[in-house]
CSV table of C-alpha atoms in Angstrom, one decimal:
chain,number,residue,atom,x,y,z
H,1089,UNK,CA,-8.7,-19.2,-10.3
H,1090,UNK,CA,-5.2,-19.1,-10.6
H,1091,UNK,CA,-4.3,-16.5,-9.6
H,1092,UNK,CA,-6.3,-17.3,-6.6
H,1093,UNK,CA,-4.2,-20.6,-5.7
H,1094,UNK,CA,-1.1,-19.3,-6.6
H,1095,UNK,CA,-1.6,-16.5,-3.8
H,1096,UNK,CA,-2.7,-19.5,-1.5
H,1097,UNK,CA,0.2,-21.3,-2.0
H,1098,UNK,CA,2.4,-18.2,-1.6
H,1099,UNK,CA,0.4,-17.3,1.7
H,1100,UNK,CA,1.5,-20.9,3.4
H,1101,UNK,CA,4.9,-21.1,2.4
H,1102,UNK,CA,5.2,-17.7,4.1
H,1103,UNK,CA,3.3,-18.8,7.2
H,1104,UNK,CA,6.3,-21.8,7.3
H,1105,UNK,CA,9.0,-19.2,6.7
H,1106,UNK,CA,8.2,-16.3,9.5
H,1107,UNK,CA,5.3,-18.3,11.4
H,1108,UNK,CA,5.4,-16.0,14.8
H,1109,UNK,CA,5.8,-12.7,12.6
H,1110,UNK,CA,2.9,-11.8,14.4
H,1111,UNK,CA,3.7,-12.2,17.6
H,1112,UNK,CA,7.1,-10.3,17.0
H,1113,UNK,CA,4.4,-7.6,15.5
H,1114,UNK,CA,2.3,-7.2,18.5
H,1115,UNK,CA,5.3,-6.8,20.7
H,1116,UNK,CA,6.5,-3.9,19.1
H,1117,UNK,CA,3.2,-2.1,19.1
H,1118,UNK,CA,2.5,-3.0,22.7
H,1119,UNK,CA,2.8,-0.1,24.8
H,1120,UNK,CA,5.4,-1.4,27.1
H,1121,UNK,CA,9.2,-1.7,27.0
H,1122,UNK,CA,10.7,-4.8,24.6
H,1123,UNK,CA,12.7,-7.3,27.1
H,1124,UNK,CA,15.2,-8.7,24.5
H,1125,UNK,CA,15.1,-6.2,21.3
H,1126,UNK,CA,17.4,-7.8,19.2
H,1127,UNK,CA,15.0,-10.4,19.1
H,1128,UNK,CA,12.2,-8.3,17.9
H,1129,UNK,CA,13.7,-5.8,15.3
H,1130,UNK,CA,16.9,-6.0,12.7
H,1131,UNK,CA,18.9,-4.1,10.3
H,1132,UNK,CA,17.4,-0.4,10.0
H,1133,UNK,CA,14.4,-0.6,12.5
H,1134,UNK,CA,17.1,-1.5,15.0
H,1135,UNK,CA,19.7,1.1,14.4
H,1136,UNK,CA,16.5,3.8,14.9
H,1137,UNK,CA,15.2,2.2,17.6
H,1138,UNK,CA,15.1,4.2,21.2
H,1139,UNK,CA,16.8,1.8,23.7
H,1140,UNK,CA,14.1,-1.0,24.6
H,1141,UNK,CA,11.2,1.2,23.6
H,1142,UNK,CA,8.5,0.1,21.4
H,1143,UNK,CA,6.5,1.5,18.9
H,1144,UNK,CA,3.1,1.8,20.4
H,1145,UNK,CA,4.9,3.8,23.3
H,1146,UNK,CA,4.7,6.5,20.8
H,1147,UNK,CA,1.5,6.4,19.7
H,1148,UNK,CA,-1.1,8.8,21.1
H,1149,UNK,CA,-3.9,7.0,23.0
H,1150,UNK,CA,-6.6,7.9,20.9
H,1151,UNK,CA,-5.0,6.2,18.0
H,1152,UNK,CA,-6.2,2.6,17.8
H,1153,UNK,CA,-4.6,-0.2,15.4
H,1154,UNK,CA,-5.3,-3.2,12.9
H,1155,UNK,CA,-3.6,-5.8,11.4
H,1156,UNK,CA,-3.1,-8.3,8.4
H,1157,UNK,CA,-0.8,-10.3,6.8
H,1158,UNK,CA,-0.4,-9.6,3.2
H,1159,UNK,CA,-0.6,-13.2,0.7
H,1160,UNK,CA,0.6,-11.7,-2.2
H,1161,UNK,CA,4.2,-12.2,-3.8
H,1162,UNK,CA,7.3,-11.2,-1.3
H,1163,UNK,CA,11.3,-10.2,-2.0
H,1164,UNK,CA,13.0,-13.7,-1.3
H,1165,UNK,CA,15.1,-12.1,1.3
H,1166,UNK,CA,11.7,-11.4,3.2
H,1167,UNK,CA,10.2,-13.9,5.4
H,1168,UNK,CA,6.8,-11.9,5.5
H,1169,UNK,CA,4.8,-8.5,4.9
H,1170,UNK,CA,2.2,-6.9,7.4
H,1171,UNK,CA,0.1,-3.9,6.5
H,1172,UNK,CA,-0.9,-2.0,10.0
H,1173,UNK,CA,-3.7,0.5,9.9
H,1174,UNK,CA,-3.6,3.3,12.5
H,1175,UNK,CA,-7.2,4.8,13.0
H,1176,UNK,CA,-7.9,8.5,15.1
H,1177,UNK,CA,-11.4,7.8,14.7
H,1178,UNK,CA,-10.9,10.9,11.9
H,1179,UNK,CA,-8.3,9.3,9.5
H,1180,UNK,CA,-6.6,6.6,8.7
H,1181,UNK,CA,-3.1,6.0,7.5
H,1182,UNK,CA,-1.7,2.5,6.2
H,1183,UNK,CA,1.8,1.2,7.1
H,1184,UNK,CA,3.6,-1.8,6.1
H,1185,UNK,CA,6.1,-3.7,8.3
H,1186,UNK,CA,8.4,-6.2,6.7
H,1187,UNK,CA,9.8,-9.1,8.3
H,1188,UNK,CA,12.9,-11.5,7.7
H,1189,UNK,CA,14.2,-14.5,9.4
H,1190,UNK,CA,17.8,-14.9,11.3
H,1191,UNK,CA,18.4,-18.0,12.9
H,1192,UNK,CA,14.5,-18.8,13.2
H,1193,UNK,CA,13.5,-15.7,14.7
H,1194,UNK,CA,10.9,-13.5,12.7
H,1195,UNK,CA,11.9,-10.1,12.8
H,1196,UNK,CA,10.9,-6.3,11.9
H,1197,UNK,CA,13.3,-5.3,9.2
H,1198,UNK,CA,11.9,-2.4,7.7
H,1199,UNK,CA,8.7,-0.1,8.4
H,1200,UNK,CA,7.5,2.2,4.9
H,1201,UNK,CA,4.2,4.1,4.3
H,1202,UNK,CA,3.1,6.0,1.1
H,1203,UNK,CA,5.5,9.5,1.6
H,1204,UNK,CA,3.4,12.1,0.4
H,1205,UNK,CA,4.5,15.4,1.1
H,1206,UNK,CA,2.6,17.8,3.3
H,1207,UNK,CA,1.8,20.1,0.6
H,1208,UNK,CA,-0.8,17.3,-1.2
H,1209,UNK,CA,-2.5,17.0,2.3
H,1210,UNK,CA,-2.8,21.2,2.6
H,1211,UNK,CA,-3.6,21.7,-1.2
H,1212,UNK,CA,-6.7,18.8,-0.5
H,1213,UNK,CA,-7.7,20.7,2.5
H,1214,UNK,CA,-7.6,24.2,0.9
H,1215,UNK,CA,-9.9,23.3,-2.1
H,1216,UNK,CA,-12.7,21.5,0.4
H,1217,UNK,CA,-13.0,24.7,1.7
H,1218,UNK,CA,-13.2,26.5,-1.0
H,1219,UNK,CA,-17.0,27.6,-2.0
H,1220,UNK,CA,-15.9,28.2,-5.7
H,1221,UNK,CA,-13.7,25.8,-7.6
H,1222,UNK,CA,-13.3,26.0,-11.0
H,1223,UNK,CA,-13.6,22.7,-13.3
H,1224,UNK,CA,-9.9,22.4,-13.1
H,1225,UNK,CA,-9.1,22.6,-9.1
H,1226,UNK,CA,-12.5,20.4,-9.2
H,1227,UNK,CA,-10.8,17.8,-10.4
H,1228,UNK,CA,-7.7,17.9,-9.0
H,1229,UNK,CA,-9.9,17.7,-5.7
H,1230,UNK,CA,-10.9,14.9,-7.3
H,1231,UNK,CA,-7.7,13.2,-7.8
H,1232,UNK,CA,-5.7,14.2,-4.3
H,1233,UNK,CA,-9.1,12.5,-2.3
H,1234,UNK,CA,-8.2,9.4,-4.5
H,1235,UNK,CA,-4.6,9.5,-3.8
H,1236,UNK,CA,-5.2,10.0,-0.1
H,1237,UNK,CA,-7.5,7.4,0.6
H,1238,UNK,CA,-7.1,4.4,2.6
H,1239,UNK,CA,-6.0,1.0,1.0
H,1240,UNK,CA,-9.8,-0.6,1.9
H,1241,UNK,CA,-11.4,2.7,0.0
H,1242,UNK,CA,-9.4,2.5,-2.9
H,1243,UNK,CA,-10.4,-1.3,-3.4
H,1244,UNK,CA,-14.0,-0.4,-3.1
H,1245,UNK,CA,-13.4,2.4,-5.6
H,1246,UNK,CA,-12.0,0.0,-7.9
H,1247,UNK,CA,-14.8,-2.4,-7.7
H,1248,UNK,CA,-17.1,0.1,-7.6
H,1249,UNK,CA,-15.9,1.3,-11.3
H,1250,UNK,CA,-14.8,-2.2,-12.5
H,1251,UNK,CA,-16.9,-1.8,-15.8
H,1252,UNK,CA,-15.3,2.0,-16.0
H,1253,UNK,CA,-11.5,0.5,-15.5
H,1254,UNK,CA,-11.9,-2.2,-17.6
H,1255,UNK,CA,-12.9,-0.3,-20.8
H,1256,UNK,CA,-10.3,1.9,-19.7
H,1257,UNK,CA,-7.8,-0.7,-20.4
H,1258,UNK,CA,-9.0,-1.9,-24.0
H,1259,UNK,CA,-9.0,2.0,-24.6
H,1260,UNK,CA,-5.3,1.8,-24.1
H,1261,UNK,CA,-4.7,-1.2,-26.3
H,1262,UNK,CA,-6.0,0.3,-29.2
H,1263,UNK,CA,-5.7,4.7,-28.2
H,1264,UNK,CA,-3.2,4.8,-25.7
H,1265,UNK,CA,-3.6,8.8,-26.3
H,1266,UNK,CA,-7.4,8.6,-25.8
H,1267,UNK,CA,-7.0,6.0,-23.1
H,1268,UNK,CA,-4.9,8.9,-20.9
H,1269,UNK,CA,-7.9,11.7,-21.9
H,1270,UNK,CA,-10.3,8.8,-20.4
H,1271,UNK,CA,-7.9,8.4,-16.9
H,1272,UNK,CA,-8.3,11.8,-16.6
H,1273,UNK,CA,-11.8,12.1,-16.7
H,1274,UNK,CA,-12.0,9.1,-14.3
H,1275,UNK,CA,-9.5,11.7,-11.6
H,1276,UNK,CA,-6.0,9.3,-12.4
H,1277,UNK,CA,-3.0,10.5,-13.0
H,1278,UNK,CA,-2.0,8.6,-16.3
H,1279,UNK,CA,-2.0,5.0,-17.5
H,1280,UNK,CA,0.3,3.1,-19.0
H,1281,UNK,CA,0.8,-0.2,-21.2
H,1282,UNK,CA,3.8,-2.8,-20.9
H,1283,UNK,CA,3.9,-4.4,-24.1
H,1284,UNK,CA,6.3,-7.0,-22.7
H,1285,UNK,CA,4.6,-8.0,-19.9
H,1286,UNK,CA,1.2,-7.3,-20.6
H,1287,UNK,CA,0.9,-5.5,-17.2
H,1288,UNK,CA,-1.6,-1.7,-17.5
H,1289,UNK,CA,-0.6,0.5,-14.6
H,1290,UNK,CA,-3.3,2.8,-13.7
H,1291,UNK,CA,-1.7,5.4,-11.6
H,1292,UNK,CA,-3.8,7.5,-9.3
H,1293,UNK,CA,-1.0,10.3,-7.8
H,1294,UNK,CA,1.8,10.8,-5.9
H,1295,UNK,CA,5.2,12.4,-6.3
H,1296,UNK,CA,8.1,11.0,-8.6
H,1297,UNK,CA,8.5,7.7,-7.1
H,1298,UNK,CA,6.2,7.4,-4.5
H,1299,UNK,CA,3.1,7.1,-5.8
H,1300,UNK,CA,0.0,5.1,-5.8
H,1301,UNK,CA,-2.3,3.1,-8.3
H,1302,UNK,CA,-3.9,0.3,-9.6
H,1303,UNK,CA,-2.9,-2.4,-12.6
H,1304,UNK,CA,-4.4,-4.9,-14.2
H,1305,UNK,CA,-2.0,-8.3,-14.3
H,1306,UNK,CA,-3.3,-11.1,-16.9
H,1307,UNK,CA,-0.6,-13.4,-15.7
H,1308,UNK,CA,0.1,-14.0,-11.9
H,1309,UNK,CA,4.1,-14.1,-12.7
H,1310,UNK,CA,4.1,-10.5,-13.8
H,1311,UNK,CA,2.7,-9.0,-10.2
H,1312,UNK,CA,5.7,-7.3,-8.7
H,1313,UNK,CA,7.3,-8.5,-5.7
H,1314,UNK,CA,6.3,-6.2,-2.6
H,1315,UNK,CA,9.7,-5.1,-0.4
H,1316,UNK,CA,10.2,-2.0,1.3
H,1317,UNK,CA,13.0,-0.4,-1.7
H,1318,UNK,CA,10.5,-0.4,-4.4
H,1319,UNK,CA,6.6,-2.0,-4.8
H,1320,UNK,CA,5.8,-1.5,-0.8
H,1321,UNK,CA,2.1,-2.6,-1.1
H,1322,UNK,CA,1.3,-4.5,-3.7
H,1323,UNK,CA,-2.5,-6.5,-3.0
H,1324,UNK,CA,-5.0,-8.7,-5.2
H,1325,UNK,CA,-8.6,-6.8,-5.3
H,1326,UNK,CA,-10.5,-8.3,-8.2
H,1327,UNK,CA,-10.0,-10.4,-11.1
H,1328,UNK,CA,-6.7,-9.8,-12.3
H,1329,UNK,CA,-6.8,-6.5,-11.0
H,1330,UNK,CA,-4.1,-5.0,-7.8
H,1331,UNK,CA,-3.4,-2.0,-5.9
H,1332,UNK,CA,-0.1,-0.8,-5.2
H,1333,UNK,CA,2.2,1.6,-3.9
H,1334,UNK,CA,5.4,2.7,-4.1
H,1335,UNK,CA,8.6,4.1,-3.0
């Protein structure tokens, strides 16, 4: 329950801080030229930005889009956090655009997704085409599906295998050693306890720092703050339980 208010309270004070984020939002993924640009993006979205043309200029037409505004815990220099879904009716891919106010105007500050390199996408596609895997490149099927899943999957999967994650977790309290043999069985990359915090990262994949996962959070203070140099997704699922990524 706390940890439900607490993300309630967080969500309005944001809504006061940036309250026409979205509108700013929409603009840019509009197909049509931006009137006044300086009013719509700032800082390094600015300096890349192609005269007065938008984002959705450069987005093919098949590609349709989504929206939410993320409640969870924010940098302070950030006024708000938007994840944006792009959908090709054969993939999707999850974005996060990040807003901060200057002289009350919302705007787009910073734009991140996960950076995988191309080689996990061809490695994934090689082995689902191959007729005869062995129990190794099985699981490391496994494991590059998981990391390449969209942010709604990976909550499900989570949910899914509540019971499995949770005894994962006291496995690590007690067998941190056994607790990592268990991940891998369960297609993760590792897990890891923070004695100080109290915090479990379950990582799924990725590459050196940009990866993605899953921890469990007893206490609502510990959940990192998302911002586009570090934690760039960070969202409640279940419980005390939170997927992230990072950069």
């Amino acid at each position: 329950m706390a940890i439900a208010s607490s993300a309630s309270a967080q969500a309005q004070a944001q809504a006061q801080i940036c309250d026409n984020a979205q509108t700013k939002l929409e603009i840019f993924l509009s197909p049509e030229d931006i009137s006044d640009i300086e009013s719509v993006l700032t800082g390094e979205v600015l300096k890349s930005a192609q005269g007065n043309e938008s984002f959705g200029q450069h987005l093919p037409p098949e590609i349709s889009w989504e929206y939410r505004r993320l409640d969870g815990k924010i940098d302070q220099k950030l006024g708000a956090v938007y994840a944006v879904t792009f959908d090709n009716k054969a993939t999707k891919e999850n974005w996060y655009w990040y807003f901060v106010e200057e002289k009350n105007e919302c705007k787009i500050s910073a734009i991140r997704k996960l950076a995988l390199p191309g080689l996990i996408y061809a490695m994934r596609d090689q082995l689902t085409k191959s007729p005869n895997l062995t129990p190794i490149d099985e699981q490391t099927l496994k494991n590059l599906n998981l990391i390449t899943r969209p942010d709604h999957e990976l909550k499900d999967h989570l949910i899914s295998n509540i019971d499995a994650f949770n005894k994962l977790v006291e496995n690590a309290k007690t067998d941190i050693a056994q607790a990592q043999s268990i991940a891998k069985s369960m297609n993760l990359n590792y897990i890891d306890l923070d004695i100080e915090t109290g915090n479990v990262d379950v990582n799924i994949g990725g590459i050196t720092d940009n990866s993605v996962g899953y921890f469990k959070a007893p206490h609502p203070s510990s959940v990192p703050a998302m911002s586009p140099d570090s934690y760039i997704y960070v969202e409640h699922i279940i419980d005390d339980w939170y997927i992230y990524k990072t950069t």
